[in-house]
Amino acid sequence: MTSIYFDNAATTSLDSRVLDAMLPYLKENYGNPSAIHGAGRTSRLAIEESRKTVASLLSCKPAEMFFTSCGTESTNTILNAAIRNLGCKHIITSPIEHHATLLTSQKLAEEFGIEVHYCKHQENGELDYDDLLALIEKVGPTNKTIVSIMHANNELGIINDIDRIGQACKKHEVLFHSDMVQTVGHMPINLHEMAVDFASASAHKFHGPKGKGAMYINGSVKLEPLIFGGGQERNMRAGTENVAGIVGFAKALELSVGDMLEENNHCKELKDYCWAALKENLKEVELGTSCNKTLSRVLSIILPHTPKTEMLQMSLDMKGIALSGGSACSSGAMGGSHVMKHLHDTACVPLRISFCKSNTKEEVDTLVKSIKELLS
Amino acid sequence: MELPIYLDNNATTPCDPRVVETMVPFFTSNFGNAASRNHSFGWTAEEAVDYAREQVAALIGANPKEIIFTSGATEGDNLALKGVAEMYAAKGNHFITTTVEHKAVLDTCKVLEKEGCDVTYLEVERDGMLDLAKLEAAITPKTVCIAVMYANNEIGTVNPMKEISAIAKKHGVLLMSDAVQAVGKIPVDVNEDGIDLMAFTAHKMYGPKGVGALYVRRKNPRVKVTAQMDGGGHERGMRSGTLNVPGIVGFGKACELCRLEMEQDAAHTSKLRDKLETELMKIEEAYLNGHKENRLPHVSNISFKHVEGEGLLMGINKDIALSSGSACTSASLEPSYVLKALGLGDDLAHSSLRFGLSRFTKEDQIDHAVELVRKTVLKLRDMSPLWEMYKEGIDLDTIEWAEH
């Protein structure tokens, strides 16, 4: 049976070169990096070399880069610390952020009585910058505040203007966290130029291993950890380091940054090709967003709600084609996508087609043909 | 003979090649997100996670639904303690633990104190054992949880969990255990032992680093913890974050291998450990730390009086990978807080070696280790004025040293 994977925004396959880099740390170099003997020092060295690689690829200092177990942990750590030890009383965010941001903010609001503000969006899902900047201007100057806005939305692929938000935050002395899980490894990132204080990233979104994330904490800010007990990651994240995962993170990022232009061009070509073919073959199909600043690899489309479109994902899977209706993290939930719900009435079926370097035009042809057959 | 000789298996174990082999397909071909519920890539990943959950549960006599995968035991300890503190805040705010716990428990308890909880830190006896009468006496109406490690990471002492849980049960208090060093090495059964929450990790039992589990009892009583990481609602809402599928698969395999081979491993390591210990204890002024019987089969902790621990490690670490105490604190030159808690003076606490054997340790390696340690101890003592004074019969404890 065919096996076509168009769900690269949920997770990606591990690049075999990344696995090759990791395997020695799963096999012979197994020392605990905190141990002082040779086996431990080999592991320690691998971690610090990886940190340097990641920091240089993302343009920050190695001392500002901390490894975690995933993007969710990074976001939780940063938001928790902002409230618990930096004393922030307000969070400004968007209703279509990842659940790691939304639910953590809500929990912090319940626990600490802080206020969470949600900015508005335009009809196409783009941030309403006027509203967001007004919120920052209104809340920021008089209250200790953190803004948490993702770099690119995981369902629609819309890329946010981080610089614009960052400048406003700077002006009003507001802290700024950006969930960059969808963009690290896929877009050029210069953390020092971006006016962000904190950022979250995850390796498995750019052909690295699952179970490995990272967070950037600007050197001028000192945070307390979320996980205590052991002093690893210079007291920012306790727990024996996942050495192979860290090595994999760095290797995957190095490869992704190296291949970025080529991969983005390839994905953009597939995306345009796919959209043109869908448009030609299905008259009811619409783009998930009319915004033209979207990730090259994410194509979000909307179909009218019918018994056939409702079953489309399942039917496609029977034909060996994997894609998703929204974010994987909540795809098991019956509630459906909170992003789509926010932007559209419920009577539509969203599909997210997300590409990677190994996808081909032939696979797109198969997808379009299958959708057409299934809906006819 | 294979060099270097790795005897730091309490810090971390090598990943069993059979475990790595099981993991590899989940990196490259079966790479789906276990939360992707609408395509086969996701289902394959989810099935693999479910299977691993069964393997993990089987090792500790739990129901698979009682296993929450985490990134390691430190996260598990944090989740258990903070999660219980939040969930049971209405019942009380008092925790009981011991002074020889792992930092993951001790540091988390300090955080709880900062947030308004009371924590009693019980001291242990000279042999590392807990006085159960003192434990029971520490319980108050406000006590919600007792946190006692199953086995100590430095001296290998195994606590009588059944007796401890009987006390906890009698007073309606939860029992949480950091069982990192015990699971996979000795029989652990959460029902027989009466444990309500238990954190453990793959990399101490021949699995990969970066994955662990928290056992949370679902029946008699049904225990709940408040999540410490929110997001996609993975692990039934108790631990969000995309699952580390290859890591979990490796953890499952490691658990299965331990379940099947535990007896054989224990026989192998205890035989070699006993040989090592018997030989090293023949050295003059060598002291065994911890309880001689109630301890893990693969661990021995010995202090060599009048020998500086760091110097000793330097002398042998070219051939033998070994620590003087816990890896997590070994980078500091402070003596082990665990040994200090047993009542050892700085001299003995500073001169300890922790031997941790594994299923891969060979007899000729042990013979070589014995020789090298003996030679280094004797050489260092030859150079030591303290040793000379001791040999001359001067009681070192009575000397008043001049301040520099």
GROMACS .gro file of N, CA, C and O in nm, chain A residues 3-5 7 10-14 19 22-23 26-27 30-32 34-37 69-70 72-73 76 84 99-100 103-104 107 204 210-211 224 226-230 232 237-242 313 317 322-323 328-329 331-332, chain B residues 6 8 11-12 14-15 20 27-28 31-33 35-41 43 71 74-75 78 82 86 103-104 107 111 114-115 203 209-210 226-232 239-244 313 317 321-322 327-328 330:
model
  444
    3SER      N    1   0.222   0.479   0.115
    3SER     CA    2   0.234   0.540   0.246
    3SER      C    3   0.288   0.681   0.225
    3SER      O    4   0.403   0.700   0.192
    4ILE      N    5   0.196   0.776   0.238
    4ILE     CA    6   0.232   0.915   0.211
    4ILE      C    7   0.211   0.996   0.338
    4ILE      O    8   0.104   0.990   0.399
    5TYR      N    9   0.313   1.070   0.377
    5TYR     CA   10   0.304   1.143   0.503
    5TYR      C   11   0.301   1.294   0.479
    5TYR      O   12   0.398   1.353   0.436
    7ASP      N   13   0.190   1.510   0.729
    7ASP     CA   14   0.157   1.565   0.862
    7ASP      C   15   0.284   1.612   0.932
    7ASP      O   16   0.305   1.590   1.051
   10ALA      N   17   0.294   1.803   1.259
   10ALA     CA   18   0.269   1.729   1.384
   10ALA      C   19   0.400   1.671   1.434
   10ALA      O   20   0.436   1.684   1.550
   11THR      N   21   0.469   1.603   1.346
   11THR     CA   22   0.603   1.553   1.376
   11THR      C   23   0.668   1.512   1.245
   11THR      O   24   0.599   1.489   1.146
   12THR      N   25   0.799   1.502   1.247
   12THR     CA   26   0.871   1.466   1.125
   12THR      C   27   0.948   1.337   1.148
   12THR      O   28   0.971   1.296   1.261
   13SER      N   29   0.988   1.275   1.039
   13SER     CA   30   1.072   1.156   1.053
   13SER      C   31   1.211   1.201   1.095
   13SER      O   32   1.254   1.312   1.063
   14LEU      N   33   1.280   1.114   1.166
   14LEU     CA   34   1.416   1.148   1.207
   14LEU      C   35   1.507   1.130   1.085
   14LEU      O   36   1.503   1.027   1.018
   19LEU      N   37   2.022   1.024   1.328
   19LEU     CA   38   2.031   0.897   1.402
   19LEU      C   39   2.177   0.851   1.412
   19LEU      O   40   2.222   0.807   1.518
   22MET      N   41   2.338   1.028   1.681
   22MET     CA   42   2.287   0.992   1.814
   22MET      C   43   2.334   0.855   1.863
   22MET      O   44   2.359   0.836   1.982
   23LEU      N   45   2.344   0.762   1.770
   23LEU     CA   46   2.365   0.622   1.809
   23LEU      C   47   2.487   0.600   1.902
   23LEU      O   48   2.476   0.523   1.998
   26LEU      N   49   2.377   0.642   2.239
   26LEU     CA   50   2.285   0.541   2.290
   26LEU      C   51   2.361   0.413   2.319
   26LEU      O   52   2.315   0.326   2.391
   27LYS      N   53   2.476   0.401   2.254
   27LYS     CA   54   2.553   0.276   2.270
   27LYS      C   55   2.676   0.298   2.358
   27LYS      O   56   2.667   0.296   2.479
   30TYR      N   57   2.789   0.616   2.706
   30TYR     CA   58   2.668   0.620   2.788
   30TYR      C   59   2.689   0.691   2.921
   30TYR      O   60   2.598   0.696   3.003
   31GLY      N   61   2.807   0.744   2.947
   31GLY     CA   62   2.834   0.801   3.079
   31GLY      C   63   2.734   0.909   3.120
   31GLY      O   64   2.679   0.980   3.037
   32ASN      N   65   2.712   0.920   3.250
   32ASN     CA   66   2.627   1.026   3.304
   32ASN      C   67   2.709   1.156   3.301
   32ASN      O   68   2.816   1.163   3.360
   34SER      N   69   2.712   1.415   3.451
   34SER     CA   70   2.750   1.476   3.579
   34SER      C   71   2.864   1.402   3.646
   34SER      O   72   2.920   1.449   3.744
   35ALA      N   73   2.898   1.284   3.596
   35ALA     CA   74   3.006   1.206   3.657
   35ALA      C   75   3.140   1.264   3.615
   35ALA      O   76   3.153   1.318   3.504
   36ILE      N   77   3.241   1.250   3.704
   36ILE     CA   78   3.367   1.318   3.673
   36ILE      C   79   3.467   1.228   3.600
   36ILE      O   80   3.572   1.273   3.559
   37HIS      N   81   3.433   1.101   3.582
   37HIS     CA   82   3.527   1.014   3.511
   37HIS      C   83   3.516   1.034   3.359
   37HIS      O   84   3.431   1.107   3.310
   69SER      N   85   1.280   1.865   2.787
   69SER     CA   86   1.232   1.740   2.727
   69SER      C   87   1.139   1.766   2.608
   69SER      O   88   1.111   1.673   2.533
   70CYS      N   89   1.089   1.886   2.593
   70CYS     CA   90   1.001   1.915   2.479
   70CYS      C   91   0.960   2.062   2.478
   70CYS      O   92   0.987   2.135   2.574
   72THR      N   93   0.665   2.183   2.501
   72THR     CA   94   0.566   2.207   2.605
   72THR      C   95   0.635   2.238   2.738
   72THR      O   96   0.595   2.331   2.809
   73GLU      N   97   0.739   2.162   2.769
   73GLU     CA   98   0.810   2.189   2.895
   73GLU      C   99   0.874   2.327   2.892
   73GLU      O  100   0.871   2.401   2.992
   76ASN      N  101   0.602   2.586   2.948
   76ASN     CA  102   0.558   2.579   3.087
   76ASN      C  103   0.660   2.641   3.182
   76ASN      O  104   0.624   2.714   3.274
   84ARG      N  105   0.570   3.308   3.879
   84ARG     CA  106   0.613   3.268   4.013
   84ARG      C  107   0.731   3.349   4.066
   84ARG      O  108   0.734   3.386   4.181
   99HIS      N  109  -0.190   2.486   2.292
   99HIS     CA  110  -0.246   2.461   2.426
   99HIS      C  111  -0.143   2.472   2.538
   99HIS      O  112  -0.178   2.499   2.652
  100ALA      N  113  -0.017   2.448   2.504
  100ALA     CA  114   0.087   2.460   2.607
  100ALA      C  115   0.087   2.601   2.664
  100ALA      O  116   0.108   2.622   2.784
  103LEU      N  117  -0.332   2.672   2.813
  103LEU     CA  118  -0.373   2.604   2.935
  103LEU      C  119  -0.281   2.641   3.052
  103LEU      O  120  -0.326   2.651   3.166
  104THR      N  121  -0.153   2.661   3.023
  104THR     CA  122  -0.063   2.704   3.130
  104THR      C  123  -0.104   2.842   3.181
  104THR      O  124  -0.107   2.867   3.302
  107LYS      N  125  -0.414   2.806   3.395
  107LYS     CA  126  -0.386   2.747   3.525
  107LYS      C  127  -0.319   2.849   3.616
  107LYS      O  128  -0.350   2.859   3.735
  204HIS      N  129   1.167   1.747   1.734
  204HIS     CA  130   1.097   1.653   1.646
  204HIS      C  131   1.017   1.723   1.536
  204HIS      O  132   0.958   1.658   1.452
  210LYS      N  133   1.217   1.297   1.910
  210LYS     CA  134   1.114   1.333   2.008
  210LYS      C  135   1.177   1.327   2.148
  210LYS      O  136   1.275   1.259   2.168
  211GLY      N  137   1.117   1.400   2.239
  211GLY     CA  138   1.169   1.396   2.376
  211GLY      C  139   1.283   1.493   2.398
  211GLY      O  140   1.355   1.484   2.496
  224GLU      N  141   1.373   3.080   3.767
  224GLU     CA  142   1.382   2.958   3.845
  224GLU      C  143   1.330   2.842   3.762
  224GLU      O  144   1.244   2.860   3.677
  226LEU      N  145   1.147   2.475   3.652
  226LEU     CA  146   1.018   2.411   3.675
  226LEU      C  147   1.041   2.277   3.744
  226LEU      O  148   0.961   2.231   3.822
  227ILE      N  149   1.154   2.215   3.708
  227ILE     CA  150   1.187   2.082   3.762
  227ILE      C  151   1.313   2.096   3.846
  227ILE      O  152   1.415   2.145   3.798
  228PHE      N  153   1.304   2.054   3.971
  228PHE     CA  154   1.413   2.074   4.067
  228PHE      C  155   1.484   1.944   4.102
  228PHE      O  156   1.425   1.837   4.096
  229GLY      N  157   1.611   1.958   4.145
  229GLY     CA  158   1.678   1.844   4.206
  229GLY      C  159   1.792   1.785   4.128
  229GLY      O  160   1.777   1.680   4.067
  230GLY      N  161   1.907   1.847   4.130
  230GLY     CA  162   2.022   1.788   4.061
  230GLY      C  163   2.111   1.893   3.998
  230GLY      O  164   2.229   1.867   3.977
  232GLN      N  165   2.139   2.019   3.702
  232GLN     CA  166   2.181   2.014   3.564
  232GLN      C  167   2.136   2.140   3.489
  232GLN      O  168   2.053   2.215   3.538
  237ARG      N  169   1.733   2.322   3.487
  237ARG     CA  170   1.650   2.209   3.451
  237ARG      C  171   1.713   2.081   3.507
  237ARG      O  172   1.806   2.027   3.448
  238ALA      N  173   1.661   2.034   3.620
  238ALA     CA  174   1.719   1.916   3.683
  238ALA      C  175   1.679   1.790   3.609
  238ALA      O  176   1.575   1.785   3.543
  239GLY      N  177   1.761   1.689   3.625
  239GLY     CA  178   1.733   1.558   3.564
  239GLY      C  179   1.851   1.518   3.477
  239GLY      O  180   1.906   1.602   3.407
  240THR      N  181   1.887   1.390   3.482
  240THR     CA  182   1.999   1.342   3.400
  240THR      C  183   1.972   1.375   3.254
  240THR      O  184   1.864   1.349   3.202
  241GLU      N  185   2.070   1.437   3.190
  241GLU     CA  186   2.051   1.482   3.053
  241GLU      C  187   2.033   1.365   2.956
  241GLU      O  188   2.103   1.265   2.965
  242ASN      N  189   1.943   1.384   2.863
  242ASN     CA  190   1.921   1.291   2.753
  242ASN      C  191   2.028   1.323   2.648
  242ASN      O  192   2.005   1.401   2.556
  313GLN      N  193  -1.057   1.243   0.638
  313GLN     CA  194  -0.927   1.206   0.696
  313GLN      C  195  -0.913   1.055   0.711
  313GLN      O  196  -0.811   0.996   0.680
  317ASP      N  197  -0.672   0.799   0.512
  317ASP     CA  198  -0.581   0.710   0.585
  317ASP      C  199  -0.591   0.568   0.532
  317ASP      O  200  -0.491   0.497   0.520
  322ALA      N  201  -0.150   1.024   0.515
  322ALA     CA  202  -0.163   1.081   0.649
  322ALA      C  203  -0.161   1.233   0.643
  322ALA      O  204  -0.069   1.293   0.587
  323LEU      N  205  -0.265   1.296   0.694
  323LEU     CA  206  -0.264   1.440   0.716
  323LEU      C  207  -0.352   1.465   0.837
  323LEU      O  208  -0.398   1.371   0.900
  328ALA      N  209  -0.194   1.793   1.635
  328ALA     CA  210  -0.196   1.654   1.679
  328ALA      C  211  -0.228   1.645   1.827
  328ALA      O  212  -0.296   1.553   1.870
  329CYS      N  213  -0.180   1.741   1.902
  329CYS     CA  214  -0.192   1.733   2.047
  329CYS      C  215  -0.336   1.726   2.092
  329CYS      O  216  -0.367   1.672   2.196
  331SER      N  217  -0.582   1.629   1.867
  331SER     CA  218  -0.661   1.564   1.763
  331SER      C  219  -0.743   1.449   1.818
  331SER      O  220  -0.837   1.404   1.755
  332GLY      N  221  -0.705   1.401   1.938
  332GLY     CA  222  -0.785   1.296   1.998
  332GLY      C  223  -0.910   1.352   2.063
  332GLY      O  224  -1.008   1.283   2.084
  382TYR      N  225   3.363  -0.009   3.379
  382TYR     CA  226   3.257   0.082   3.421
  382TYR      C  227   3.188   0.031   3.547
  382TYR      O  228   3.115  -0.069   3.542
  384ASP      N  229   3.011   0.252   3.756
  384ASP     CA  230   2.930   0.366   3.802
  384ASP      C  231   2.785   0.347   3.758
  384ASP      O  232   2.719   0.439   3.713
  387ALA      N  233   2.492   0.565   3.864
  387ALA     CA  234   2.477   0.695   3.798
  387ALA      C  235   2.400   0.678   3.669
  387ALA      O  236   2.306   0.753   3.639
  388THR      N  237   2.440   0.581   3.592
  388THR     CA  238   2.366   0.546   3.471
  388THR      C  239   2.420   0.413   3.421
  388THR      O  240   2.536   0.380   3.446
  390PRO      N  241   2.477   0.137   3.088
  390PRO     CA  242   2.476   0.134   2.941
  390PRO      C  243   2.338   0.090   2.893
  390PRO      O  244   2.268   0.019   2.965
  391CYS      N  245   2.302   0.135   2.776
  391CYS     CA  246   2.176   0.090   2.716
  391CYS      C  247   2.203  -0.051   2.662
  391CYS      O  248   2.301  -0.073   2.592
  396VAL      N  249   1.843  -0.080   2.226
  396VAL     CA  250   1.870   0.013   2.116
  396VAL      C  251   1.808  -0.040   1.987
  396VAL      O  252   1.744   0.034   1.913
  403PHE      N  253   1.261   0.569   1.535
  403PHE     CA  254   1.322   0.697   1.500
  403PHE      C  255   1.291   0.733   1.354
  403PHE      O  256   1.249   0.843   1.324
  404THR      N  257   1.315   0.636   1.268
  404THR     CA  258   1.316   0.671   1.126
  404THR      C  259   1.192   0.628   1.049
  404THR      O  260   1.136   0.706   0.974
  407PHE      N  261   0.772   0.692   1.276
  407PHE     CA  262   0.806   0.816   1.345
  407PHE      C  263   0.683   0.897   1.385
  407PHE      O  264   0.695   1.009   1.432
  408GLY      N  265   0.563   0.841   1.369
  408GLY     CA  266   0.441   0.918   1.392
  408GLY      C  267   0.430   0.977   1.531
  408GLY      O  268   0.496   0.932   1.625
  409ASN      N  269   0.348   1.081   1.540
  409ASN     CA  270   0.317   1.143   1.669
  409ASN      C  271   0.207   1.060   1.734
  409ASN      O  272   0.099   1.042   1.676
  411ALA      N  273  -0.001   1.115   1.935
  411ALA     CA  274  -0.127   1.185   1.957
  411ALA      C  275  -0.202   1.207   1.825
  411ALA      O  276  -0.314   1.259   1.826
  412SER      N  277  -0.144   1.170   1.713
  412SER     CA  278  -0.215   1.183   1.585
  412SER      C  279  -0.316   1.070   1.575
  412SER      O  280  -0.281   0.957   1.545
  413ARG      N  281  -0.442   1.103   1.598
  413ARG     CA  282  -0.543   0.997   1.607
  413ARG      C  283  -0.609   0.967   1.473
  413ARG      O  284  -0.699   0.887   1.467
  414ASN      N  285  -0.563   1.036   1.367
  414ASN     CA  286  -0.637   1.015   1.244
  414ASN      C  287  -0.556   0.957   1.130
  414ASN      O  288  -0.594   0.965   1.016
  415HIS      N  289  -0.441   0.901   1.160
  415HIS     CA  290  -0.372   0.826   1.054
  415HIS      C  291  -0.285   0.716   1.113
  415HIS      O  292  -0.257   0.714   1.233
  416SER      N  293  -0.245   0.624   1.027
  416SER     CA  294  -0.179   0.503   1.076
  416SER      C  295  -0.041   0.531   1.134
  416SER      O  296   0.004   0.457   1.222
  417PHE      N  297   0.026   0.638   1.088
  417PHE     CA  298   0.155   0.672   1.150
  417PHE      C  299   0.135   0.696   1.300
  417PHE      O  300   0.214   0.652   1.382
  419TRP      N  301  -0.125   0.590   1.482
  419TRP     CA  302  -0.171   0.469   1.554
  419TRP      C  303  -0.055   0.375   1.584
  419TRP      O  304  -0.051   0.314   1.690
  447SER      N  305   0.992   1.254   3.142
  447SER     CA  306   1.124   1.262   3.079
  447SER      C  307   1.232   1.200   3.167
  447SER      O  308   1.347   1.192   3.128
  450THR      N  309   1.354   1.251   3.783
  450THR     CA  310   1.351   1.382   3.848
  450THR      C  311   1.218   1.450   3.818
  450THR      O  312   1.154   1.504   3.909
  451GLU      N  313   1.176   1.445   3.693
  451GLU     CA  314   1.045   1.502   3.660
  451GLU      C  315   0.936   1.426   3.735
  451GLU      O  316   0.841   1.487   3.786
  454ASN      N  317   0.924   1.537   4.095
  454ASN     CA  318   0.866   1.672   4.099
  454ASN      C  319   0.715   1.666   4.082
  454ASN      O  320   0.640   1.729   4.158
  458LYS      N  321   0.486   1.778   4.400
  458LYS     CA  322   0.412   1.903   4.380
  458LYS      C  323   0.267   1.873   4.344
  458LYS      O  324   0.175   1.944   4.385
  462GLU      N  325  -0.054   2.004   4.562
  462GLU     CA  326  -0.163   2.086   4.507
  462GLU      C  327  -0.298   2.016   4.519
  462GLU      O  328  -0.397   2.075   4.560
  479LYS      N  329   1.842   1.426   4.553
  479LYS     CA  330   1.817   1.571   4.543
  479LYS      C  331   1.683   1.604   4.478
  479LYS      O  332   1.622   1.708   4.506
  480ALA      N  333   1.640   1.518   4.388
  480ALA     CA  334   1.513   1.545   4.319
  480ALA      C  335   1.399   1.553   4.420
  480ALA      O  336   1.305   1.632   4.404
  483ASP      N  337   1.520   1.869   4.696
  483ASP     CA  338   1.504   2.005   4.641
  483ASP      C  339   1.357   2.038   4.615
  483ASP      O  340   1.313   2.151   4.632
  487VAL      N  341   1.114   2.340   4.772
  487VAL     CA  342   1.021   2.425   4.699
  487VAL      C  343   0.884   2.422   4.766
  487VAL      O  344   0.819   2.526   4.782
  490LYS      N  345   0.881   2.644   5.057
  490LYS     CA  346   0.871   2.785   5.017
  490LYS      C  347   0.727   2.823   4.986
  490LYS      O  348   0.686   2.936   5.003
  491GLU      N  349   0.652   2.722   4.938
  491GLU     CA  350   0.514   2.750   4.900
  491GLU      C  351   0.417   2.725   5.013
  491GLU      O  352   0.296   2.719   4.991
  579HIS      N  353   1.717   0.495   3.234
  579HIS     CA  354   1.862   0.488   3.215
  579HIS      C  355   1.936   0.426   3.333
  579HIS      O  356   2.058   0.413   3.329
  585LYS      N  357   1.845   0.730   2.822
  585LYS     CA  358   1.826   0.851   2.901
  585LYS      C  359   1.712   0.932   2.841
  585LYS      O  360   1.687   0.925   2.722
  586GLY      N  361   1.645   1.009   2.925
  586GLY     CA  362   1.542   1.099   2.873
  586GLY      C  363   1.401   1.042   2.880
  586GLY      O  364   1.309   1.100   2.823
  602THR      N  365  -0.196   1.688   4.051
  602THR     CA  366  -0.219   1.801   3.962
  602THR      C  367  -0.102   1.808   3.864
  602THR      O  368   0.014   1.801   3.904
  603ALA      N  369  -0.134   1.821   3.735
  603ALA     CA  370  -0.029   1.826   3.633
  603ALA      C  371   0.065   1.943   3.660
  603ALA      O  372   0.023   2.048   3.709
  604GLN      N  373   0.190   1.924   3.628
  604GLN     CA  374   0.289   2.032   3.643
  604GLN      C  375   0.329   2.088   3.507
  604GLN      O  376   0.400   2.187   3.500
  605MET      N  377   0.289   2.020   3.401
  605MET     CA  378   0.314   2.070   3.266
  605MET      C  379   0.183   2.060   3.190
  605MET      O  380   0.130   1.952   3.171
  606ASP      N  381   0.131   2.175   3.149
  606ASP     CA  382   0.001   2.176   3.080
  606ASP      C  383   0.019   2.196   2.931
  606ASP      O  384   0.117   2.256   2.887
  607GLY      N  385  -0.076   2.149   2.856
  607GLY     CA  386  -0.071   2.165   2.711
  607GLY      C  387  -0.168   2.072   2.643
  607GLY      O  388  -0.287   2.074   2.672
  608GLY      N  389  -0.118   1.986   2.557
  608GLY     CA  390  -0.202   1.900   2.475
  608GLY      C  391  -0.281   1.795   2.550
  608GLY      O  392  -0.360   1.723   2.490
  615ARG      N  393   0.049   1.484   3.214
  615ARG     CA  394   0.181   1.524   3.166
  615ARG      C  395   0.173   1.554   3.017
  615ARG      O  396   0.177   1.462   2.935
  616SER      N  397   0.162   1.681   2.984
  616SER     CA  398   0.153   1.720   2.845
  616SER      C  399   0.290   1.725   2.779
  616SER      O  400   0.391   1.745   2.846
  617GLY      N  401   0.290   1.712   2.650
  617GLY     CA  402   0.414   1.714   2.573
  617GLY      C  403   0.417   1.593   2.481
  617GLY      O  404   0.382   1.482   2.524
  618THR      N  405   0.456   1.614   2.355
  618THR     CA  406   0.462   1.503   2.259
  618THR      C  407   0.544   1.388   2.317
  618THR      O  408   0.653   1.408   2.369
  619LEU      N  409   0.489   1.268   2.309
  619LEU     CA  410   0.555   1.154   2.370
  619LEU      C  411   0.684   1.118   2.296
  619LEU      O  412   0.690   1.121   2.174
  620ASN      N  413   0.784   1.086   2.375
  620ASN     CA  414   0.914   1.043   2.323
  620ASN      C  415   0.901   0.895   2.286
  620ASN      O  416   0.938   0.807   2.362
  689LEU      N  417   4.013   0.880   4.335
  689LEU     CA  418   3.944   0.873   4.206
  689LEU      C  419   4.039   0.904   4.091
  689LEU      O  420   4.040   0.837   3.989
  693ASN      N  421   4.071   0.652   3.793
  693ASN     CA  422   3.970   0.681   3.691
  693ASN      C  423   4.017   0.662   3.546
  693ASN      O  424   3.937   0.666   3.455
  697ALA      N  425   3.580   0.366   3.572
  697ALA     CA  426   3.485   0.476   3.585
  697ALA      C  427   3.406   0.452   3.713
  697ALA      O  428   3.333   0.353   3.725
  698LEU      N  429   3.425   0.542   3.807
  698LEU     CA  430   3.372   0.521   3.941
  698LEU      C  431   3.343   0.657   4.003
  698LEU      O  432   3.408   0.755   3.969
  703ALA      N  433   2.613   1.104   4.118
  703ALA     CA  434   2.664   1.178   4.003
  703ALA      C  435   2.612   1.321   4.002
  703ALA      O  436   2.683   1.414   3.965
  704CYS      N  437   2.488   1.335   4.045
  704CYS     CA  438   2.424   1.465   4.034
  704CYS      C  439   2.495   1.570   4.118
  704CYS      O  440   2.482   1.689   4.095
  706SER      N  441   2.832   1.509   4.212
  706SER     CA  442   2.973   1.471   4.220
  706SER      C  443   3.066   1.578   4.165
  706SER      O  444   3.185   1.576   4.191
   0.00000   0.00000   0.00000
